[in-house]
CSV table of C-alpha atoms in Angstrom, one decimal:
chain,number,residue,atom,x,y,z
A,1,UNK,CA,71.6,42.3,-51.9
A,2,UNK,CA,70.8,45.3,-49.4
A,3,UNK,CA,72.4,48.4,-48.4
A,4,UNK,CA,72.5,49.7,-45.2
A,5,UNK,CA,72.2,53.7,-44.0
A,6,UNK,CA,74.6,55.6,-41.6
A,7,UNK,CA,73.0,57.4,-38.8
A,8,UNK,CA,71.8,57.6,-34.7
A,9,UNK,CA,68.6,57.1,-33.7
A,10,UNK,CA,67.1,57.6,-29.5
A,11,UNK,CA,65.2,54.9,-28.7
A,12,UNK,CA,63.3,56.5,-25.3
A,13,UNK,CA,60.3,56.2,-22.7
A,14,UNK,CA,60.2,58.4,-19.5
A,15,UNK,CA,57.4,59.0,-17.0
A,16,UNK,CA,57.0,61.4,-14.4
A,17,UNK,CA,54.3,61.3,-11.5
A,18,UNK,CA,53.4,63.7,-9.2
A,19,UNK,CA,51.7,62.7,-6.1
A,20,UNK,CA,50.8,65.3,-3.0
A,21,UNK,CA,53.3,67.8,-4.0
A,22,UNK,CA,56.3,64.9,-4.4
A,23,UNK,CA,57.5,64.3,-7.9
A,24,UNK,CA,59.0,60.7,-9.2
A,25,UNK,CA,60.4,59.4,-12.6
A,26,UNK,CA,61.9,56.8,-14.8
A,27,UNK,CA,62.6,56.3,-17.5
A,28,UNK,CA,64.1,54.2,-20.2
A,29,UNK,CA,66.8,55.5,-22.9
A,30,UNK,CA,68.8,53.3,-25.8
A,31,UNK,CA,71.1,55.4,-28.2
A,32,UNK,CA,71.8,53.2,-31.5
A,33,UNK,CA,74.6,53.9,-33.9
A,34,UNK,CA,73.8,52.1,-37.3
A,35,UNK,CA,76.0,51.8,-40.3
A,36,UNK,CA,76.6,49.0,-42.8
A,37,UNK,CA,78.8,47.3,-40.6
A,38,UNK,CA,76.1,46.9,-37.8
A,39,UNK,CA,74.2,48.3,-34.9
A,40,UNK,CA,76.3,49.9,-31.6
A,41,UNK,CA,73.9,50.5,-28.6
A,42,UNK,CA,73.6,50.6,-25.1
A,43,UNK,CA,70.4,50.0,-23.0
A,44,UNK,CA,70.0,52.8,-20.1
A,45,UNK,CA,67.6,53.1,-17.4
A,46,UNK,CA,66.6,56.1,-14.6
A,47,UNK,CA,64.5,56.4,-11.9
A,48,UNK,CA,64.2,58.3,-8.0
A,49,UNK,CA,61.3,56.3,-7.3
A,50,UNK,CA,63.1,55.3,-4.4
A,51,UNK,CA,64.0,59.4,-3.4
A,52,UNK,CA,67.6,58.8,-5.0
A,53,UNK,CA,68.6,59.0,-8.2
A,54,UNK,CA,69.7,56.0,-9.8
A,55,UNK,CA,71.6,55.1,-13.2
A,56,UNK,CA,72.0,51.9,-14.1
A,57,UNK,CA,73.5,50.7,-17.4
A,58,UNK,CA,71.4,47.5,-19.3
A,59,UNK,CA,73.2,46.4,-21.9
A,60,UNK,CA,75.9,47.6,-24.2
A,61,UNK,CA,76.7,45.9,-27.7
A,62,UNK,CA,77.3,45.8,-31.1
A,63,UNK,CA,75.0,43.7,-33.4
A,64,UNK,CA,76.2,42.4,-37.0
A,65,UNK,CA,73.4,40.7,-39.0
A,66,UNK,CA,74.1,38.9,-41.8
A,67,UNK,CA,70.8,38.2,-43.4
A,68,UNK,CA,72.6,36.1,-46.4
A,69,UNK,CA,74.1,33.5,-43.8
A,70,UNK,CA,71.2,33.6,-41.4
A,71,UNK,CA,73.5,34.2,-38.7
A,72,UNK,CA,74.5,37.2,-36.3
A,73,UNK,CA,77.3,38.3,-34.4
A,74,UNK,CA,76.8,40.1,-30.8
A,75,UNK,CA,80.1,41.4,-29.4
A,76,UNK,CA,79.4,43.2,-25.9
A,77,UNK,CA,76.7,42.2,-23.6
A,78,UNK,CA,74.2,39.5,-24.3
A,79,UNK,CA,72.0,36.7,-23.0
A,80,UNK,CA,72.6,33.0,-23.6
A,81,UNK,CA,69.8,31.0,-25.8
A,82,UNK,CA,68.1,28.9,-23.3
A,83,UNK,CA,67.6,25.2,-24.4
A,84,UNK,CA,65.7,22.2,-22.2
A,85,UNK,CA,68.2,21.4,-19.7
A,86,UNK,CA,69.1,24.8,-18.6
A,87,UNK,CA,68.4,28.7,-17.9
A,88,UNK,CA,69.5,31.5,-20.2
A,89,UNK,CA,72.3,33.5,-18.1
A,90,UNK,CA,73.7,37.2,-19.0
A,91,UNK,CA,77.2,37.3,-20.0
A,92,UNK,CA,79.5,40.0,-21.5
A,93,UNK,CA,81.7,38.4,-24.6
A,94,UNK,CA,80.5,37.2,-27.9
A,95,UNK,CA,77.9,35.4,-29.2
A,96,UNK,CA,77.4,33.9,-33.0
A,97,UNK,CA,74.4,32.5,-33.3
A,98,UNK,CA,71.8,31.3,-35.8
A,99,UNK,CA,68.9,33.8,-36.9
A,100,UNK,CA,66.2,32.2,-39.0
A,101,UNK,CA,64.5,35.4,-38.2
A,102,UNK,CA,66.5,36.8,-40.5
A,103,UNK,CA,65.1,35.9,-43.5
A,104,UNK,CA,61.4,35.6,-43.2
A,105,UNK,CA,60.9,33.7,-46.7
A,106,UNK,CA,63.0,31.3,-45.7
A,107,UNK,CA,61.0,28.2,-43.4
A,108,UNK,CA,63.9,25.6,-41.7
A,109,UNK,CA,61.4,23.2,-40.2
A,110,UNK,CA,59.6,20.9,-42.0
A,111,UNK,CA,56.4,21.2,-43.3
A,112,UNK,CA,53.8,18.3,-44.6
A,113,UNK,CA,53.0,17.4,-48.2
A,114,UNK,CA,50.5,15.4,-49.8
A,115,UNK,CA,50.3,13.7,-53.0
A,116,UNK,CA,47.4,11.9,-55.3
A,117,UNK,CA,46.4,11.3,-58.6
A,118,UNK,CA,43.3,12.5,-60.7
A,119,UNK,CA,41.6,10.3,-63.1
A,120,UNK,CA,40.2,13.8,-64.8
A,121,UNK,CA,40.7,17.4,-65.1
A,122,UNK,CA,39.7,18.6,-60.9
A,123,UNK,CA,39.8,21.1,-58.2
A,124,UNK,CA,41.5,19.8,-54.8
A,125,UNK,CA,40.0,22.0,-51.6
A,126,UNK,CA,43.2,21.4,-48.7
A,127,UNK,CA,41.9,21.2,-45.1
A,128,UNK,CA,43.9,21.5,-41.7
A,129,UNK,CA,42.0,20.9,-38.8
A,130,UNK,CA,38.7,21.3,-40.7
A,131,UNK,CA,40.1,24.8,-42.0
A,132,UNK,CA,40.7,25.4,-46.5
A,133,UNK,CA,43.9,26.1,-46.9
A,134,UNK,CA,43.9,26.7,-50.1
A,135,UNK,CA,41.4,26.1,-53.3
A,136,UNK,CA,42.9,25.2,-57.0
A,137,UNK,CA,42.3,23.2,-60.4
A,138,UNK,CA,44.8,20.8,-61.6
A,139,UNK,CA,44.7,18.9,-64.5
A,140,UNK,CA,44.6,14.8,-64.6
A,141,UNK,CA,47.3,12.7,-64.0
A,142,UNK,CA,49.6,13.0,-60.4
A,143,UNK,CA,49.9,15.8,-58.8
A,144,UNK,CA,51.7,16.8,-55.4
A,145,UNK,CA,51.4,19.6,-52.6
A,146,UNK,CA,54.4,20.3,-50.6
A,147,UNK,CA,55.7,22.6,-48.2
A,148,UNK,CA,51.6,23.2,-46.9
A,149,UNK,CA,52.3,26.4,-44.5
A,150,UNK,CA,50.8,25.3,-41.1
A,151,UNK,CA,51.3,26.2,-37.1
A,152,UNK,CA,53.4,24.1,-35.0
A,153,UNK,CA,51.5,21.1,-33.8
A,154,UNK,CA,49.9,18.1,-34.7
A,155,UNK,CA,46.6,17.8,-36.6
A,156,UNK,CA,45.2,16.4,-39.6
A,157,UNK,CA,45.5,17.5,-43.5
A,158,UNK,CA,42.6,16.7,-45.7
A,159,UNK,CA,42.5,16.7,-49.4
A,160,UNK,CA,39.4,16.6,-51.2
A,161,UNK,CA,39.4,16.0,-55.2
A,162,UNK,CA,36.8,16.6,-57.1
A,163,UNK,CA,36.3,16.1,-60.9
A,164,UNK,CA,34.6,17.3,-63.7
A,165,UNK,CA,31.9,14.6,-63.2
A,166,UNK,CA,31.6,15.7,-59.1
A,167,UNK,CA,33.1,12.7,-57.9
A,168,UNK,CA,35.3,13.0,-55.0
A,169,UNK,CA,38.2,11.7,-53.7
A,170,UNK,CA,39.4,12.2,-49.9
A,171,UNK,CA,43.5,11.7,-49.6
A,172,UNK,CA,44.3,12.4,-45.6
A,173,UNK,CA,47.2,12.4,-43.4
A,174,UNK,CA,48.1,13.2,-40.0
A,175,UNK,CA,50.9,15.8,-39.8
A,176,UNK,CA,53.0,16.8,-36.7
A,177,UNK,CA,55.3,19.9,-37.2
A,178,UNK,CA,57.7,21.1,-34.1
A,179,UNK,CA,60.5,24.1,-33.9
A,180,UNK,CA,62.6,21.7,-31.8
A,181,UNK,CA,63.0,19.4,-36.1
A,182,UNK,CA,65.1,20.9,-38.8
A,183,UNK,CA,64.3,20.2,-42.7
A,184,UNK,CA,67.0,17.9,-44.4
A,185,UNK,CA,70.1,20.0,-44.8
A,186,UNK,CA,69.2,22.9,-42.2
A,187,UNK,CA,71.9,23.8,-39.0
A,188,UNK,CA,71.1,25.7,-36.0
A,189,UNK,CA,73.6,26.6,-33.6
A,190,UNK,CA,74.3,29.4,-30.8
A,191,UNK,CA,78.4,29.9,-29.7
A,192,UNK,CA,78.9,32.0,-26.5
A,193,UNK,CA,82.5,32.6,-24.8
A,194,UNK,CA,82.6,35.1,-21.9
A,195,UNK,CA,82.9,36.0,-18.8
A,196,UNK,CA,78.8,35.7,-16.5
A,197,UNK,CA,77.3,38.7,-15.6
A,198,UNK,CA,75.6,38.7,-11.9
A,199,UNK,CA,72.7,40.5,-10.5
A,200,UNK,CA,71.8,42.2,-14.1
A,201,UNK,CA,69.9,45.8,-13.3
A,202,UNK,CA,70.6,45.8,-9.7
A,203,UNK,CA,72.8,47.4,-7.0
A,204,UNK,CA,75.1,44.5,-7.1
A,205,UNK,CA,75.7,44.4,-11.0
A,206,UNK,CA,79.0,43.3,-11.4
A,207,UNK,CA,80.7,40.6,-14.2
């Protein structure tokens, strides 16, 4: 398990430039309220680059991660996850979604194996793309790699066995690994229910 600290942090970035005697800035400033229950904070941004002041409120929210479900909660302002058929739009409501980010040991797409068998005691060299992987000895009989960490995309694993004697054996496989599959057993999901949020940032901000 994990605790969580209370406390208030400014998150902040201004500029100011001055140009034949005239002065302009912006600037960009997030509060953040933390405490075990979550994350409260609220995007802000100012600037007179246009001679006027302006103030214009971002996003506001409050953010519950809950690393041990490798999910989160968003109640206040968010954006939708944007899949293949459609845009991601700004809304104000809530959103329960699936964070994988969450827990970086833990890989939900699946990854390539590859199995063999050695006649004698031998050290296997694993290629991807022409690039070791890894380098180890294994004793005889069958023996299995799985999980091998690679990038998204397709290529080729190579697995070269040599024994005591320096014979070698070549084992390969083509491999094809995508965020868009899920390993046996692993969900994804994003809920959103509220109301759409129109010209985000702008003078005509409204819900």
């Amino acid at each position: 398990g994990y605790r969580s600290s209370t406390g208030f942090l400014l998150n902040h970035e201004l500029e100011m430039d001055v140009i034949g005697g005239r002065s302009s800035f912006s600037g960009f400033l997030e509060p953040r309220v933390f405490s075990q229950l979550g994350v409260l904070s609220a995007q802000l941004a100012l600037s007179n680059s246009s001679g006027l002041g302006t103030f214009r409120r971002l996003q506001t929210n409050f953010v519950r991660e809950m690393p041990d479900r490798m999910t989160t909660l968003i109640v206040g302002d968010s954006v939708t996850r944007p899949d293949s058929w459609g845009r991601a739009v700004n809304f104000a409501g809530v959103r329960w979604t699936r964070n994988f980010g969450s827990r970086p040991d833990f890989f939900p797409y699946p990854l390539p194996g590859l199995a063999g068998q050695a006649a004698e005691a031998s050290t296997i060299e694993l290629y991807a793309n022409n690039v070791r992987l890894m380098q180890k000895s294994i004793d005889a009989g069958p023996f299995s790699i799985a999980n091998i960490p690679i990038a998204t995309g397709s290529g080729d694993l190579r697995l070269v066995v040599t024994d005591v004697f320096g014979r070698q054996q070549i084992i390969s496989a083509p491999y094809l690994s995508s965020t868009s599959l899920l390993r046996k057993g692993v969900s994804d999901f994003d809920y959103s229910a509220g109301i759409l949020r129109w010209g985000f940032g702008g003078p005509s901000d409204s819900y």
